[in-house]
CSV table of C-alpha atoms in Angstrom, one decimal:
chain,number,residue,atom,x,y,z
X,135,MET,CA,-0.2,0.0,0.1
X,136,ILE,CA,3.1,2.3,0.7
X,137,ALA,CA,6.4,2.9,-1.0
X,138,ILE,CA,9.0,4.9,-0.6
X,139,GLN,CA,11.6,4.9,-3.0
X,140,THR,CA,14.6,6.4,-4.9
X,141,GLU,CA,13.1,4.9,-8.3
X,142,ASP,CA,10.5,6.1,-10.5
X,143,PHE,CA,7.1,4.7,-10.7
X,144,SER,CA,4.6,4.1,-13.2
X,145,PRO,CA,1.4,5.9,-12.9
X,146,ALA,CA,-0.4,3.3,-15.7
X,147,GLN,CA,0.9,0.3,-13.8
X,148,GLU,CA,-0.2,1.8,-10.7
X,149,TYR,CA,-3.7,2.5,-12.0
X,150,GLU,CA,-3.8,-1.0,-13.4
X,151,ARG,CA,-3.5,-2.6,-10.0
X,152,LEU,CA,-6.2,0.1,-8.7
X,153,GLU,CA,-8.8,-1.4,-11.4
X,154,GLY,CA,-8.3,-4.9,-9.6
X,155,SER,CA,-11.4,-4.6,-7.4
X,156,LYS,CA,-14.8,-5.3,-9.3
X,157,SER,CA,-16.9,-3.7,-6.4
X,158,SER,CA,-15.0,-0.2,-7.2
X,159,GLY,CA,-17.2,2.6,-9.3
X,160,ALA,CA,-14.4,5.0,-9.1
X,161,ILE,CA,-10.6,5.5,-9.3
X,162,VAL,CA,-9.3,8.9,-8.6
X,163,THR,CA,-5.1,9.7,-9.0
X,164,PHE,CA,-2.9,12.3,-8.1
X,165,THR,CA,0.8,12.7,-9.8
X,166,GLY,CA,3.0,15.4,-8.2
X,167,THR,CA,5.8,16.3,-10.4
X,168,VAL,CA,9.2,18.6,-9.9
X,169,ARG,CA,8.3,22.4,-11.2
X,170,ASP,CA,11.2,24.1,-12.6
X,171,MET,CA,10.4,27.4,-10.8
X,172,ASN,CA,9.4,27.9,-6.9
X,173,LEU,CA,9.5,31.6,-5.4
X,174,GLY,CA,10.3,33.3,-8.3
X,175,ASP,CA,13.9,31.3,-8.9
X,176,LYS,CA,14.4,28.8,-11.2
X,177,VAL,CA,14.9,25.4,-9.7
X,178,GLY,CA,17.2,23.1,-11.0
X,179,GLY,CA,16.9,20.1,-9.1
X,180,LEU,CA,15.5,18.8,-5.8
X,181,PHE,CA,16.7,16.5,-2.7
X,182,LEU,CA,14.2,15.0,-0.9
X,183,GLU,CA,15.0,14.1,2.9
X,184,HIS,CA,12.8,11.9,5.0
X,185,TYR,CA,12.6,10.3,8.4
X,186,THR,CA,12.9,6.4,7.9
X,187,GLY,CA,10.4,4.6,9.7
X,188,MET,CA,8.5,7.6,10.8
X,189,THR,CA,7.9,8.4,7.2
X,190,GLU,CA,6.0,5.0,6.9
X,191,LYS,CA,4.2,5.1,10.0
X,192,ALA,CA,2.9,8.6,9.2
X,193,LEU,CA,1.8,7.4,5.8
X,194,GLN,CA,-0.2,4.4,7.4
X,195,GLU,CA,-2.1,6.5,10.1
X,196,ILE,CA,-3.2,8.9,7.2
X,197,ILE,CA,-4.4,6.0,5.0
X,198,ASP,CA,-6.2,4.4,8.1
X,199,GLU,CA,-7.6,7.5,8.7
X,200,ALA,CA,-8.8,8.3,5.1
X,201,MET,CA,-10.3,4.6,5.2
X,202,ALA,CA,-11.9,5.4,8.8
X,203,ARG,CA,-13.5,8.1,6.9
X,204,TRP,CA,-14.8,6.8,3.8
X,205,GLU,CA,-15.0,3.6,2.4
X,206,LEU,CA,-12.5,2.5,0.1
X,207,GLN,CA,-11.5,-0.6,-1.4
X,208,THR,CA,-7.8,0.4,-2.3
X,209,VAL,CA,-5.3,3.0,-1.4
X,210,ARG,CA,-1.7,3.4,-2.7
X,211,VAL,CA,0.7,6.3,-2.1
X,212,ILE,CA,4.0,6.0,-3.7
X,213,HIS,CA,6.9,8.7,-2.5
X,214,ARG,CA,10.0,9.4,-3.8
X,215,ILE,CA,13.2,10.5,-2.0
X,216,GLY,CA,16.8,11.5,-3.1
X,217,GLN,CA,17.8,13.5,-6.1
X,218,MET,CA,15.0,15.1,-8.5
X,219,TYR,CA,14.9,17.1,-11.6
X,220,PRO,CA,12.3,19.2,-13.0
X,221,GLY,CA,9.3,17.0,-14.6
X,222,ASP,CA,10.2,14.1,-12.5
X,223,ARG,CA,7.5,12.5,-11.1
X,224,ILE,CA,7.5,12.8,-6.4
X,225,VAL,CA,4.3,12.0,-4.9
X,226,PHE,CA,1.5,9.2,-6.2
X,227,VAL,CA,-2.0,8.9,-4.3
X,228,GLY,CA,-4.2,6.4,-5.9
X,229,VAL,CA,-8.0,5.5,-4.5
X,230,ALA,CA,-10.5,3.1,-5.5
X,231,SER,CA,-13.7,2.7,-3.7
X,232,ALA,CA,-17.6,2.7,-4.9
X,233,HIS,CA,-18.3,6.3,-5.5
X,234,ARG,CA,-16.6,9.2,-7.1
X,235,LYS,CA,-17.3,11.7,-4.4
X,236,GLU,CA,-15.5,9.4,-1.7
X,237,ALA,CA,-12.3,8.7,-4.2
X,238,PHE,CA,-12.0,12.3,-4.7
X,239,ALA,CA,-12.2,13.3,-0.9
X,240,ALA,CA,-9.9,10.3,0.0
X,241,CYS,CA,-7.6,11.3,-2.5
X,242,GLU,CA,-7.2,15.0,-1.8
X,243,PHE,CA,-7.4,14.6,2.1
X,244,ILE,CA,-4.7,12.0,1.7
X,245,MET,CA,-2.1,14.6,-0.1
X,246,ASP,CA,-3.3,17.4,2.5
X,247,TYR,CA,-2.2,15.1,5.1
X,248,LEU,CA,1.0,14.2,3.7
X,249,LYS,CA,2.1,17.4,3.1
X,250,THR,CA,1.3,18.4,6.7
X,251,ARG,CA,2.2,15.5,8.9
X,252,ALA,CA,4.7,12.9,6.6
X,253,PRO,CA,8.2,13.7,7.4
X,254,PHE,CA,9.6,14.5,4.2
X,255,TRP,CA,11.9,17.7,3.5
X,256,LYS,CA,12.9,19.5,0.0
X,257,LYS,CA,16.2,21.1,-0.5
X,258,GLU,CA,15.9,22.8,-4.2
X,259,THR,CA,18.7,23.8,-6.3
X,260,THR,CA,18.8,27.3,-7.6
X,261,PRO,CA,21.1,29.6,-9.4
X,262,GLU,CA,21.8,31.5,-5.7
X,263,GLY,CA,22.7,28.2,-4.4
X,264,ASP,CA,20.4,25.1,-2.2
X,265,ARG,CA,18.0,25.8,0.1
X,266,TRP,CA,15.3,24.0,2.2
X,267,VAL,CA,11.8,24.9,1.1
X,268,ASP,CA,9.8,26.1,3.7
X,269,GLU,CA,6.3,25.0,4.4
X,270,ARG,CA,3.1,27.3,2.9
X,271,GLU,CA,0.4,28.4,5.2
X,272,SER,CA,-1.9,27.1,2.0
X,273,ASP,CA,-1.0,23.7,3.1
X,274,GLN,CA,-1.6,23.9,6.5
X,275,ALA,CA,-5.3,25.6,5.8
X,276,ALA,CA,-5.7,22.6,3.3
X,277,ALA,CA,-5.2,20.2,6.0
X,278,ASP,CA,-7.0,22.1,8.6
X,279,ARG,CA,-10.4,22.0,6.7
X,280,TRP,CA,-10.6,18.2,7.4
X,281,LEU,CA,-10.5,18.7,11.0
U,281,MET,CA,19.6,5.9,27.4
U,282,ILE,CA,17.7,7.7,24.7
U,283,LYS,CA,18.5,9.1,21.0
U,284,VAL,CA,18.3,12.3,19.8
U,285,ARG,CA,17.9,13.0,16.2
U,286,PHE,CA,17.9,16.1,14.1
U,287,PHE,CA,16.9,16.3,10.4
U,288,ALA,CA,17.1,18.6,7.3
U,289,SER,CA,17.7,22.2,8.0
U,290,PHE,CA,17.9,21.5,11.7
U,291,ARG,CA,20.6,19.0,11.0
U,292,GLU,CA,22.9,21.1,9.2
U,293,LYS,CA,22.5,24.0,11.1
U,294,LEU,CA,23.5,22.6,14.5
U,295,ASN,CA,25.9,20.1,12.2
U,296,CYS,CA,24.6,17.2,14.2
U,297,GLU,CA,22.7,14.3,12.9
U,298,GLN,CA,22.2,12.2,16.7
U,299,LEU,CA,23.0,12.4,19.7
U,300,THR,CA,23.0,9.7,22.5
U,301,LEU,CA,22.5,10.7,26.2
U,302,GLN,CA,22.9,7.9,28.8
U,303,GLU,CA,20.8,8.1,32.1
U,304,GLY,CA,21.7,10.9,34.3
U,305,GLU,CA,22.9,12.9,31.3
U,306,TYR,CA,19.4,14.1,30.0
U,307,ALA,CA,16.4,15.8,31.9
U,308,PRO,CA,13.6,13.6,32.0
U,309,LEU,CA,11.0,15.9,31.2
U,310,LEU,CA,11.1,16.9,27.2
U,311,SER,CA,10.5,20.5,27.9
U,312,ALA,CA,13.6,20.4,30.0
U,313,LEU,CA,15.4,18.6,27.2
U,314,LYS,CA,15.1,21.3,25.2
U,315,SER,CA,16.2,23.9,28.0
U,316,GLN,CA,19.4,21.9,28.0
U,317,LEU,CA,19.9,21.4,24.5
U,318,ALA,CA,19.3,25.3,24.0
U,319,ASP,CA,22.2,26.0,26.6
U,320,GLN,CA,24.1,24.4,23.8
U,321,GLY,CA,24.6,27.3,21.5
U,322,GLU,CA,23.0,30.1,19.9
U,323,GLY,CA,21.9,27.9,16.8
U,324,TRP,CA,20.7,25.5,19.6
U,325,ARG,CA,18.7,27.8,21.2
U,326,GLU,CA,16.9,29.2,17.9
U,327,VAL,CA,15.9,25.4,17.3
U,328,MET,CA,14.7,24.6,20.7
U,329,MET,CA,12.7,27.9,21.1
U,330,SER,CA,11.1,28.3,17.7
U,331,GLU,CA,7.6,27.8,17.7
U,332,ARG,CA,7.9,26.3,14.0
U,333,THR,CA,9.7,23.0,15.7
U,334,LEU,CA,8.0,19.7,15.5
U,335,VAL,CA,9.1,17.2,17.9
U,336,ALA,CA,8.5,13.5,17.1
U,337,ILE,CA,8.7,11.0,20.2
U,338,ASN,CA,9.5,7.1,18.8
U,339,GLN,CA,8.4,8.4,15.5
U,340,THR,CA,4.9,10.1,16.5
U,341,MET,CA,4.4,13.5,16.3
U,342,THR,CA,3.6,15.0,19.7
U,343,ARG,CA,2.9,18.5,21.1
U,344,GLN,CA,2.5,17.7,25.2
U,345,ASP,CA,5.5,17.7,27.3
U,346,VAL,CA,6.4,13.9,28.1
U,347,THR,CA,8.3,12.1,30.4
U,348,LEU,CA,11.3,10.7,28.8
U,349,ARG,CA,11.6,6.8,29.2
U,350,SER,CA,15.3,4.9,28.4
U,351,GLY,CA,15.1,3.6,24.8
U,352,ASP,CA,13.1,6.3,23.6
U,353,GLU,CA,13.8,8.2,20.6
U,354,VAL,CA,13.4,11.9,20.3
U,355,ALA,CA,13.8,13.4,16.9
U,356,PHE,CA,13.7,17.5,16.2
U,357,PHE,CA,12.5,18.8,12.7
U,358,PRO,CA,11.4,21.9,10.9
U,359,PRO,CA,7.6,21.9,9.5
U,360,VAL,CA,7.9,19.2,6.6
U,361,THR,CA,7.5,20.1,2.8
U,362,GLY,CA,6.8,16.6,1.4
U,363,GLY,CA,4.3,16.0,-1.5
């Protein structure tokens, strides 16, 4: 259900895995990619650090909470770590549910919580040097609306 | 014995990835441990006193003051920025 990996993943393959259950009437997926701009600066690369062990635990708690809130058949979360470049895929969330509303909501919920609760940190390379990415208030606000 | 770990910008700022503290070397309350670490220097003070600093005990985030037990892993890190 959860994968933390340096390698890329195939959204097409992940999608096919979500199709497995015949009781699912809706599949929603989200793929996050590295942008080439942030805060007005050109981003040449991104390094993703994480807290081994806690990351898996935090993601599992997020998935458990999503499954308690909505009736979901399958949830898949993949997050890449290490060095990445603009255009690279970073994160995948896929949800299969009986109905679309649950699938849309759960996918968004998992991403909002992942962004504020899972111990990942981005360090980006810009023409001015490397810098740690600061948290965004909008991400916290997005997570808070599920409380 | 407890392990104290630092991640991302904190690890770089403090130039410290991990501390191992034996019985008697650390204050048993998390709040007291933070004060103890803050006394190690200016950078330490900034990290320990910042309201942005997140704390995890045994890989679960906490906002409460707790009593530390031998074997605990305490981690300090800045707000997370994954996804």
